[in-house]
Short mmCIF file of C-alpha atoms and ligand atoms in Angstrom, two decimals:
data_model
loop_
_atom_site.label_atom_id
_atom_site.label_comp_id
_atom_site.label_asym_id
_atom_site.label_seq_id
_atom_site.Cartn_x
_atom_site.Cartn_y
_atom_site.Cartn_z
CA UNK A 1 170.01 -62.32 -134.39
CA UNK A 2 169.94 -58.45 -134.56
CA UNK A 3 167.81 -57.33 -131.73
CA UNK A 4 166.45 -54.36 -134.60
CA UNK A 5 164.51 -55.95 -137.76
CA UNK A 6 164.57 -53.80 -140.43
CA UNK A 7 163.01 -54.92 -143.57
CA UNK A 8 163.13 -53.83 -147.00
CA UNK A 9 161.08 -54.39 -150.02
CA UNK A 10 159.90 -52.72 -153.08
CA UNK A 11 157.16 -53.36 -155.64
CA UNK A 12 157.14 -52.16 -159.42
CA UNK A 13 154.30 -49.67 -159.95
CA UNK A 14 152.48 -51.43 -162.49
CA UNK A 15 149.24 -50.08 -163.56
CA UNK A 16 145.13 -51.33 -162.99
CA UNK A 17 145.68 -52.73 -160.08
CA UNK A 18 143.71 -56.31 -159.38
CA UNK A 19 143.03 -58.97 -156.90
CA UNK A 20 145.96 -60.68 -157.90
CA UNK A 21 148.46 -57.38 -156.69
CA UNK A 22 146.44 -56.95 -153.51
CA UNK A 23 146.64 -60.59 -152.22
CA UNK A 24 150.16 -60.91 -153.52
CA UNK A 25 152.45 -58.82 -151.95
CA UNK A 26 149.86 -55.45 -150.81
CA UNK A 27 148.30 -57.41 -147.96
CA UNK A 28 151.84 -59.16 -146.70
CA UNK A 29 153.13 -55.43 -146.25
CA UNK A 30 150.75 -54.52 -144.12
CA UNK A 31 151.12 -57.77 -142.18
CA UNK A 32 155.06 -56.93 -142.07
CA UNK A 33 154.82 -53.61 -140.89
CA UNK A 34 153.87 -55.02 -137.38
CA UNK A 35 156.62 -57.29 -137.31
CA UNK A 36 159.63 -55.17 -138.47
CA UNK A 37 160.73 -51.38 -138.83
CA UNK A 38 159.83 -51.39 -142.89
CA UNK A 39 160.74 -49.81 -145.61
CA UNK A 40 158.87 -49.88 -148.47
CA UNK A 41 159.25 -47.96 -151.98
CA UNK A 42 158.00 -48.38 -155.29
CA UNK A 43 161.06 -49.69 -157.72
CA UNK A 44 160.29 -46.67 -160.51
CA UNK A 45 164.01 -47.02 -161.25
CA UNK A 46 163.33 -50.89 -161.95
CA UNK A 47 160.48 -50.07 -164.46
CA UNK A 48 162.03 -48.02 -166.52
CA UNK A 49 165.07 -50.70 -167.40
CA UNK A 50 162.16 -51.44 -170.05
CA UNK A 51 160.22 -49.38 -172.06
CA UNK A 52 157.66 -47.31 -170.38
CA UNK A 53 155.19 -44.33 -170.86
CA UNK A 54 156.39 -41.58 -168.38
CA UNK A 55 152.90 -40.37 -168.21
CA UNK A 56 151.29 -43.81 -167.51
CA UNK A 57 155.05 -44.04 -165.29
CA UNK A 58 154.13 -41.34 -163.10
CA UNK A 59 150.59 -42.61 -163.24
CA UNK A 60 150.98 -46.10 -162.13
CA UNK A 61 153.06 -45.25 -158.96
CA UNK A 62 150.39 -42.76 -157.59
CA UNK A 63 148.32 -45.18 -157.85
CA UNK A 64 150.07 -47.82 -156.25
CA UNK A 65 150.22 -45.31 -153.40
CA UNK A 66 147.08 -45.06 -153.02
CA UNK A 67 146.54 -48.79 -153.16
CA UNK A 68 148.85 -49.49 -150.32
CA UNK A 69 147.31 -47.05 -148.32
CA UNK A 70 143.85 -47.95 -148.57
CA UNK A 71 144.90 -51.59 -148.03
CA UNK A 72 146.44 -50.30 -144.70
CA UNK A 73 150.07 -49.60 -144.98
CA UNK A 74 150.43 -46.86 -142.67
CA UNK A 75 152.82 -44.40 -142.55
CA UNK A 76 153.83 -43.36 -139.65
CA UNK A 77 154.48 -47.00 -138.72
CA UNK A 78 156.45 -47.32 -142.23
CA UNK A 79 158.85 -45.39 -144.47
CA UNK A 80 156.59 -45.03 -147.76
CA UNK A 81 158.65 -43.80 -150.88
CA UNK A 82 159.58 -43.80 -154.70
CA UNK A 83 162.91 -45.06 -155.69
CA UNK A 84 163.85 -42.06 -157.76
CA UNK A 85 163.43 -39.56 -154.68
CA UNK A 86 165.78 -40.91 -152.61
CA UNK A 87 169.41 -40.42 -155.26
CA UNK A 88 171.28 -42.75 -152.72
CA UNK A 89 169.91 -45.60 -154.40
CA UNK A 90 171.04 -45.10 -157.72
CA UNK A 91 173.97 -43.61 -156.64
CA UNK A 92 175.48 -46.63 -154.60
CA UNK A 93 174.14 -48.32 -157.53
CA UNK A 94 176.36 -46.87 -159.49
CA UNK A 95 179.65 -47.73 -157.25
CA UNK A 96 178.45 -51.51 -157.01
CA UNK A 97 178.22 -52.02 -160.89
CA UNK A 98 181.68 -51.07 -161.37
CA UNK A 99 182.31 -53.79 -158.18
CA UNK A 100 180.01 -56.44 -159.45
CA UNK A 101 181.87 -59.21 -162.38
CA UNK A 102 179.47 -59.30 -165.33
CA UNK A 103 179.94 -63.19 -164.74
CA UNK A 104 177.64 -62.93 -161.45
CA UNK A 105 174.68 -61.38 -163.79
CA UNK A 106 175.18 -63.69 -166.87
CA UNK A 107 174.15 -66.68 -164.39
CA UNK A 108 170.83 -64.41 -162.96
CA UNK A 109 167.30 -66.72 -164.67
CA UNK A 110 164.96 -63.40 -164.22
CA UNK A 111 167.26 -61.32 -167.17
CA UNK A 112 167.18 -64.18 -169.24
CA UNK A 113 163.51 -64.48 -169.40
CA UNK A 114 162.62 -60.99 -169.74
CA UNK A 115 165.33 -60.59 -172.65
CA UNK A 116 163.46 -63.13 -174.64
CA UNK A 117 165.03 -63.76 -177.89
CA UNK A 118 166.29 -59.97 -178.48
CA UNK A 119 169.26 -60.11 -175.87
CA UNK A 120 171.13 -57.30 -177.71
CA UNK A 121 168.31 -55.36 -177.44
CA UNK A 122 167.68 -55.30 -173.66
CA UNK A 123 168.83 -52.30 -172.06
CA UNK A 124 172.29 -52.57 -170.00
CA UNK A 125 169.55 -51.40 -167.28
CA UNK A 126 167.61 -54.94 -167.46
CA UNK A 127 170.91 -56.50 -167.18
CA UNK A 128 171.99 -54.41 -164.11
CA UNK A 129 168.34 -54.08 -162.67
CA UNK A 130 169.56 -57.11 -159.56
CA UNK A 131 172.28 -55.09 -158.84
CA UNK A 132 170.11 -51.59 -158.37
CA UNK A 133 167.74 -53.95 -156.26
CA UNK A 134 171.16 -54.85 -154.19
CA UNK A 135 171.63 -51.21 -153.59
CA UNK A 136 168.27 -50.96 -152.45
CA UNK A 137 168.85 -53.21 -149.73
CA UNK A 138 172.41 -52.30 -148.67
CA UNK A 139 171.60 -49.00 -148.41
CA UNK A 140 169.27 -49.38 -145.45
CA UNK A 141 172.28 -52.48 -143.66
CA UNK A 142 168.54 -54.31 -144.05
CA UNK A 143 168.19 -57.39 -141.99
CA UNK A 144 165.75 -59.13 -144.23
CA UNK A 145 164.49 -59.02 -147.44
CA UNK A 146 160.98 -61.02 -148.52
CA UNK A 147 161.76 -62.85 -150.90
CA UNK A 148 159.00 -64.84 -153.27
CA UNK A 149 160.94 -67.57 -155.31
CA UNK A 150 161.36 -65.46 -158.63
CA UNK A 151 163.84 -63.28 -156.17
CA UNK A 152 165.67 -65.80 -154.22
CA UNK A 153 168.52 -65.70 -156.60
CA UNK A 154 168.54 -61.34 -156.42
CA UNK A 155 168.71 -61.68 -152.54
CA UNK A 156 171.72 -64.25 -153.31
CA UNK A 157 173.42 -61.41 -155.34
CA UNK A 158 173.27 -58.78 -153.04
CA UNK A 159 174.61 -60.73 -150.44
CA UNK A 160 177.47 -61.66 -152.75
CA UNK A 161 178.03 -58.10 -153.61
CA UNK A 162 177.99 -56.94 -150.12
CA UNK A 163 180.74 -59.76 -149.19
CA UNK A 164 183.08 -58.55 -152.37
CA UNK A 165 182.83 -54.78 -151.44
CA UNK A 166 183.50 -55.30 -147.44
CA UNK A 167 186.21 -57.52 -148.83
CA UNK A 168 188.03 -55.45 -151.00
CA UNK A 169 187.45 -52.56 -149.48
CA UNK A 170 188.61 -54.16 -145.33
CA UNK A 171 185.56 -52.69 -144.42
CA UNK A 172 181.96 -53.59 -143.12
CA UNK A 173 180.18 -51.10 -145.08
CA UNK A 174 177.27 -53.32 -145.60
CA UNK A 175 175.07 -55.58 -143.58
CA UNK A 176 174.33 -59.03 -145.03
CA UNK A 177 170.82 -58.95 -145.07
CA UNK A 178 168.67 -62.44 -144.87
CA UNK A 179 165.97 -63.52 -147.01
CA UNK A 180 162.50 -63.54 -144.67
CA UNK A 181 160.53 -66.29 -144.88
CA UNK A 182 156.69 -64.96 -143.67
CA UNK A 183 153.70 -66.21 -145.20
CA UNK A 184 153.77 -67.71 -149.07
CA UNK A 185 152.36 -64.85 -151.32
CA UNK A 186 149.44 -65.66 -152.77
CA UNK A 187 149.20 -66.74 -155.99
CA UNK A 188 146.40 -65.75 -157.79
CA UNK A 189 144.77 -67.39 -160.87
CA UNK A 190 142.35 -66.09 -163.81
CA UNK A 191 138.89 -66.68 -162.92
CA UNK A 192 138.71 -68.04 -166.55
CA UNK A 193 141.85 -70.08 -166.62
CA UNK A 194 143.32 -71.57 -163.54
CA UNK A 195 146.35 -72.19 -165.55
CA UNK A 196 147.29 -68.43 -166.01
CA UNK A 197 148.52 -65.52 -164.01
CA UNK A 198 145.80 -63.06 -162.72
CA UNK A 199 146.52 -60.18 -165.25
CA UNK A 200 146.04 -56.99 -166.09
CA UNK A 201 146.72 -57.59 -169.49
CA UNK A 202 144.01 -60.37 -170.27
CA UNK A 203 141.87 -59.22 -172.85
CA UNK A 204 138.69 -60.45 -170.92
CA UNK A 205 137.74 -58.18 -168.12
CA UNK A 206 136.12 -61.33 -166.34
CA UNK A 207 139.25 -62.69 -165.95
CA UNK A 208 139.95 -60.83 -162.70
CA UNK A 209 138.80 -58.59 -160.08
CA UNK A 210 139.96 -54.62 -160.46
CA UNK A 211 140.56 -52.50 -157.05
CA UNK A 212 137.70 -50.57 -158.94
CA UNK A 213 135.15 -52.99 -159.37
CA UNK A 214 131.77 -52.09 -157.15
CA UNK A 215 130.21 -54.48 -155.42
CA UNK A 216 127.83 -55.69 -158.15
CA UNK A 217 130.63 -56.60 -160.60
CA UNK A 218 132.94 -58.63 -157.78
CA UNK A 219 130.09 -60.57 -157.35
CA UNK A 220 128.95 -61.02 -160.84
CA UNK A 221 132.74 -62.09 -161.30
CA UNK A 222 132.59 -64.65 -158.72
CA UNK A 223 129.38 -66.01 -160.07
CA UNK A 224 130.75 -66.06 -163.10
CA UNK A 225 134.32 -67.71 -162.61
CA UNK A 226 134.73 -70.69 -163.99
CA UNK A 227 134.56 -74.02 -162.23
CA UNK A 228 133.88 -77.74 -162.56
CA UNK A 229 130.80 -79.80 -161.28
CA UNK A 230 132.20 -81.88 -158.02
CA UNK A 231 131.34 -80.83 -155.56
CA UNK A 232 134.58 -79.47 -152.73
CA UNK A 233 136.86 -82.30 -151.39
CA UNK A 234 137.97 -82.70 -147.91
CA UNK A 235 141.48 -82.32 -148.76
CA UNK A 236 143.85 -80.29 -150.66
CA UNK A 237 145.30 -83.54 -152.33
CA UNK A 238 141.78 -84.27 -154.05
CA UNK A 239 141.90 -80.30 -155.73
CA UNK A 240 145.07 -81.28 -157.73
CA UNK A 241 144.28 -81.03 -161.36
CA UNK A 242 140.96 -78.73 -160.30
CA UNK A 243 142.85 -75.42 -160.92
CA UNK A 244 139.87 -73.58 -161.40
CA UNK A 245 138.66 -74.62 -158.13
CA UNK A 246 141.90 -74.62 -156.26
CA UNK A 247 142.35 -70.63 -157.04
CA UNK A 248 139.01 -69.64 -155.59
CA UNK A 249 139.87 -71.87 -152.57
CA UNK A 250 142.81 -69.65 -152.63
CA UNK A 251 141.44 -66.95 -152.69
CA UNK A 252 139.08 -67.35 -150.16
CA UNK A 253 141.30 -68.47 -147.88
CA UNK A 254 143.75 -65.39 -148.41
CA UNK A 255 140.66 -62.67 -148.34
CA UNK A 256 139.89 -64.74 -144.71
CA UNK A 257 143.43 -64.97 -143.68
CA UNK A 258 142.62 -68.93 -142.86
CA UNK A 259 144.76 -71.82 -143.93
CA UNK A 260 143.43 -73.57 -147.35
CA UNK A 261 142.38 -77.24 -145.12
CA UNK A 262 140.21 -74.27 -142.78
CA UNK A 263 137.91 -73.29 -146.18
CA UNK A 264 137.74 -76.92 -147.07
CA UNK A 265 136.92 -78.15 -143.63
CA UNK A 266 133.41 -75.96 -144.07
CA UNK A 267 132.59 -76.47 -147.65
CA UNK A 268 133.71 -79.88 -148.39
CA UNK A 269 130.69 -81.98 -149.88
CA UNK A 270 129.27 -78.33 -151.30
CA UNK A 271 129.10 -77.36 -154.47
CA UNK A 272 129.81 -74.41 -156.38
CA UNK A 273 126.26 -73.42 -155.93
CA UNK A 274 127.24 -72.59 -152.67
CA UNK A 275 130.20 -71.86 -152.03
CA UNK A 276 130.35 -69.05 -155.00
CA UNK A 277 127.91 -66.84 -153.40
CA UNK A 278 130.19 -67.49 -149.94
CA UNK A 279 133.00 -66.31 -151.45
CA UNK A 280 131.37 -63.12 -153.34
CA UNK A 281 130.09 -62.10 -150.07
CA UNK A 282 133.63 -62.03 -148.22
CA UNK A 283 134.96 -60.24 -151.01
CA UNK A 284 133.02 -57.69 -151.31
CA UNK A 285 132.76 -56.95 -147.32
CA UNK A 286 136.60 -56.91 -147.57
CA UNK A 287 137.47 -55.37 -150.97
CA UNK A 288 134.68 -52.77 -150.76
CA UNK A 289 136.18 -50.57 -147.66
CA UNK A 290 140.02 -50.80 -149.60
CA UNK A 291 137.99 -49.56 -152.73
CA UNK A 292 136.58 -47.13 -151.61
CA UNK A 293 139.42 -45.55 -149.80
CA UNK A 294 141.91 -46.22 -153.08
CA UNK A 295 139.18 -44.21 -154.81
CA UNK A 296 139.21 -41.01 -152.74
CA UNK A 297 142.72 -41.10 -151.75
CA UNK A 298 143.73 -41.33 -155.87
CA UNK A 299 141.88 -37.97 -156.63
CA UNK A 300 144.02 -36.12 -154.12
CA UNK A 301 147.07 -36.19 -155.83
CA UNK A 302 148.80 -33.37 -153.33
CA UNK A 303 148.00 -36.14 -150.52
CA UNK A 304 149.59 -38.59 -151.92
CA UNK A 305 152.58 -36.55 -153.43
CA UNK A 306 152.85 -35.14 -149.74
CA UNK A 307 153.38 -39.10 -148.37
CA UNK A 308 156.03 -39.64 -150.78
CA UNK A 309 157.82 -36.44 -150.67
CA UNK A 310 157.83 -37.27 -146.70
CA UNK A 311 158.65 -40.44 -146.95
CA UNK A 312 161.77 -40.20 -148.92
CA UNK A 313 162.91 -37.66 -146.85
CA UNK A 314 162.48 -40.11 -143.97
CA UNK A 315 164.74 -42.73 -146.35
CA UNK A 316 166.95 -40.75 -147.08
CA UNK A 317 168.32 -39.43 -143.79
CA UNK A 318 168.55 -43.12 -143.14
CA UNK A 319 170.63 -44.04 -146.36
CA UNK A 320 173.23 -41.28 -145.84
CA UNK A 321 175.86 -42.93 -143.41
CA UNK A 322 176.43 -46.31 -145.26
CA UNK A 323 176.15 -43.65 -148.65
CA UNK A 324 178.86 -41.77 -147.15
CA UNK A 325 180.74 -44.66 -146.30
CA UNK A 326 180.93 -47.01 -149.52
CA UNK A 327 181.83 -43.30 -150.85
CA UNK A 328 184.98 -43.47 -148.98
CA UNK A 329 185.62 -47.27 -148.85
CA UNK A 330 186.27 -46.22 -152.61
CA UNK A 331 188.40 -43.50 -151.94
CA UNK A 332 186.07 -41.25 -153.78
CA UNK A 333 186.42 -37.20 -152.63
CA UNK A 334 183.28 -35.56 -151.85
N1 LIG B 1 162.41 -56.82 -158.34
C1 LIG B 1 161.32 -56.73 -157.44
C2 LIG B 1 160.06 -57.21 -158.15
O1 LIG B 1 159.99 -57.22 -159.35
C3 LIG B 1 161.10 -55.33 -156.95
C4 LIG B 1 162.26 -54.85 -156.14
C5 LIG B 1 163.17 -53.91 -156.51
C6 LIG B 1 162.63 -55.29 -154.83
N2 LIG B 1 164.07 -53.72 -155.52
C7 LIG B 1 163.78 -54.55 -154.47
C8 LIG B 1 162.10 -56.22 -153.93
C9 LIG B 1 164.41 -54.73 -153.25
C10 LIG B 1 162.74 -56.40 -152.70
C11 LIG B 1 163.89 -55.66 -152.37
O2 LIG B 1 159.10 -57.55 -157.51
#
């Protein structure tokens, strides 16, 4: 075990931010960043592999800036940055396309869903998109990598790469860096469906929480979500099939950092009645304070160009010795 943890992840800057981006990967960051030198960066060079508005673009990743921030990630503990700052990533990109066989990335699941139907349509940049997130690992000799399921099979990859290059190169250019295992991100549900994805995209705005929402409306939303008429269970067997009611379980339990059994040991035998109100409450006295911080740190755009500008510069000094290196493991002049 390295005596140094250094851990890498990034997070595509998608726009209107919600409940669902906060409690899924925002909040494990700043857990991380007490556990492990971090560095974190938003993967602008992953969203464009599809189409995207380069207004909305640029956009979306202030804003996610500011969302980490006000949720806590702090930056003098972490190394806060946009992909596209810091050329080293596309750049050993670049040398481990031409080292990667295009067999490895027909077998990847996450191209073939997002290709749908119109596979000769994708961009060569969807198909190549796990091998720029290899880059973005190898770059740093990470340690570990969080990994939710849908990216178990990226982590895989780079680790592949990394042994190929080393390989034919006789060098150790890159570390093999190891998935880490922390806490299961949560996953959050509509408040009208329990069967779909919190989204942005849902046409009804009571569907989720927004970063934005002021008090009144989390709670109205909460009120609102829907449910059934049992009242809670003792145990987390008796919610299967209750997906409406499992989610806001979830939820609570992830806005209270307790375990799932914790929330039902003190409601069980309550109704909704109850335990909506409950769980409106401890939103609001958590989400309120992140709000309002994401609110006044997204009108300063110099601020939060000024933590990205730094924080690349940060990455960057520490990309430029394994750059250097796969440069010459290649026999490339420079
Ligand atoms: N593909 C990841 C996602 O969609 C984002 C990402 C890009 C990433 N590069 C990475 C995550 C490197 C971890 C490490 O969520």
């Amino acid at each position: 075990m390295a005596a140094k943890m250094r851990t890498v992840s990034g997070i595509q800057p998608t726009g209107n931010l919600h409940l669902g981006n906060y409690l899924g990967a925002i909040k494990n960051w700043v857990k991380l960043q007490d556990e492990s030198e971090c560095l974190f960066f938003l993967a602008d060079l992953h969203a464009i592999t599809v189409h995207n508005d380069p207004a909305e673009l640029a956009a979306n990743c202030r804003d996610m800036v500011a969302a980490l921030v006000a949720a806590g990630v702090d930056t003098k503990k972490s190394i806060l940055f946009n992909q596209a700052r810091v050329p080293a990533h596309a750049e050993l990109a670049w040398m481990l396309i031409c080292n990667t066989p295009m067999g490895w990335l027909d077998r990847m699941t996450q191209f073939k869903e997002k290709s749908g139907k119109h596979k000769q349509r994708a961009s060569l940049g969807l198909y190549g998109y796990p091998v720029l997130q290899a880059a973005d690992v190898l770059i740093y000799q990470a340690t570990h990598v969080p990994v939710g399921e849908d990216q178990k099979q990226h982590l895989e990859l780079a680790r592949d790469i990394a042994t190929k290059f080393n390989g034919d190169s006789s060098t150790e250019t890159f570390r093999l860096p190891e998935p880490y295992i922390g806490e299961t991100a949560a996953r959050i549900m509509s408040l009208r469906d329990g069967k779909a994805k919190m989204s942005k995209s849902d046409p009804s705005d009571l569907s989720r929480i927004n970063m934005t929402d002021d008090d009144d409306t989390i709670a109205k939303k909460f009120r609102k979500a829907r449910t059934d008429p049992e009242p809670l269970p003792q145990t987390l067997e008796e919610l299967d099939g209750r997906t409406e009611a499992k989610n806001l379980i979830g939820i609570y339990a992830a806005l209270a950092d307790i375990e799932e059994t914790a929330v039902l040991a003190e409601y069980a035998g309550k109704g909704f009645g109850d335990f909506k109100p409950a769980l409106a409450d401890l939103a609001v006295s958590k989400l309120a304070p992140i709000r309002d911080r994401y609110e006044e740190l997204r009108d300063d755009v110099t601020a939060i160009d000024a933590i990205l500008i730094d924080g690349a510069q940060r990455a960057g000094q520490l990309a430029k010795p394994t750059l250097d290196s796969a440069y010459q493991a290649l026999g490339l002049l420079r």
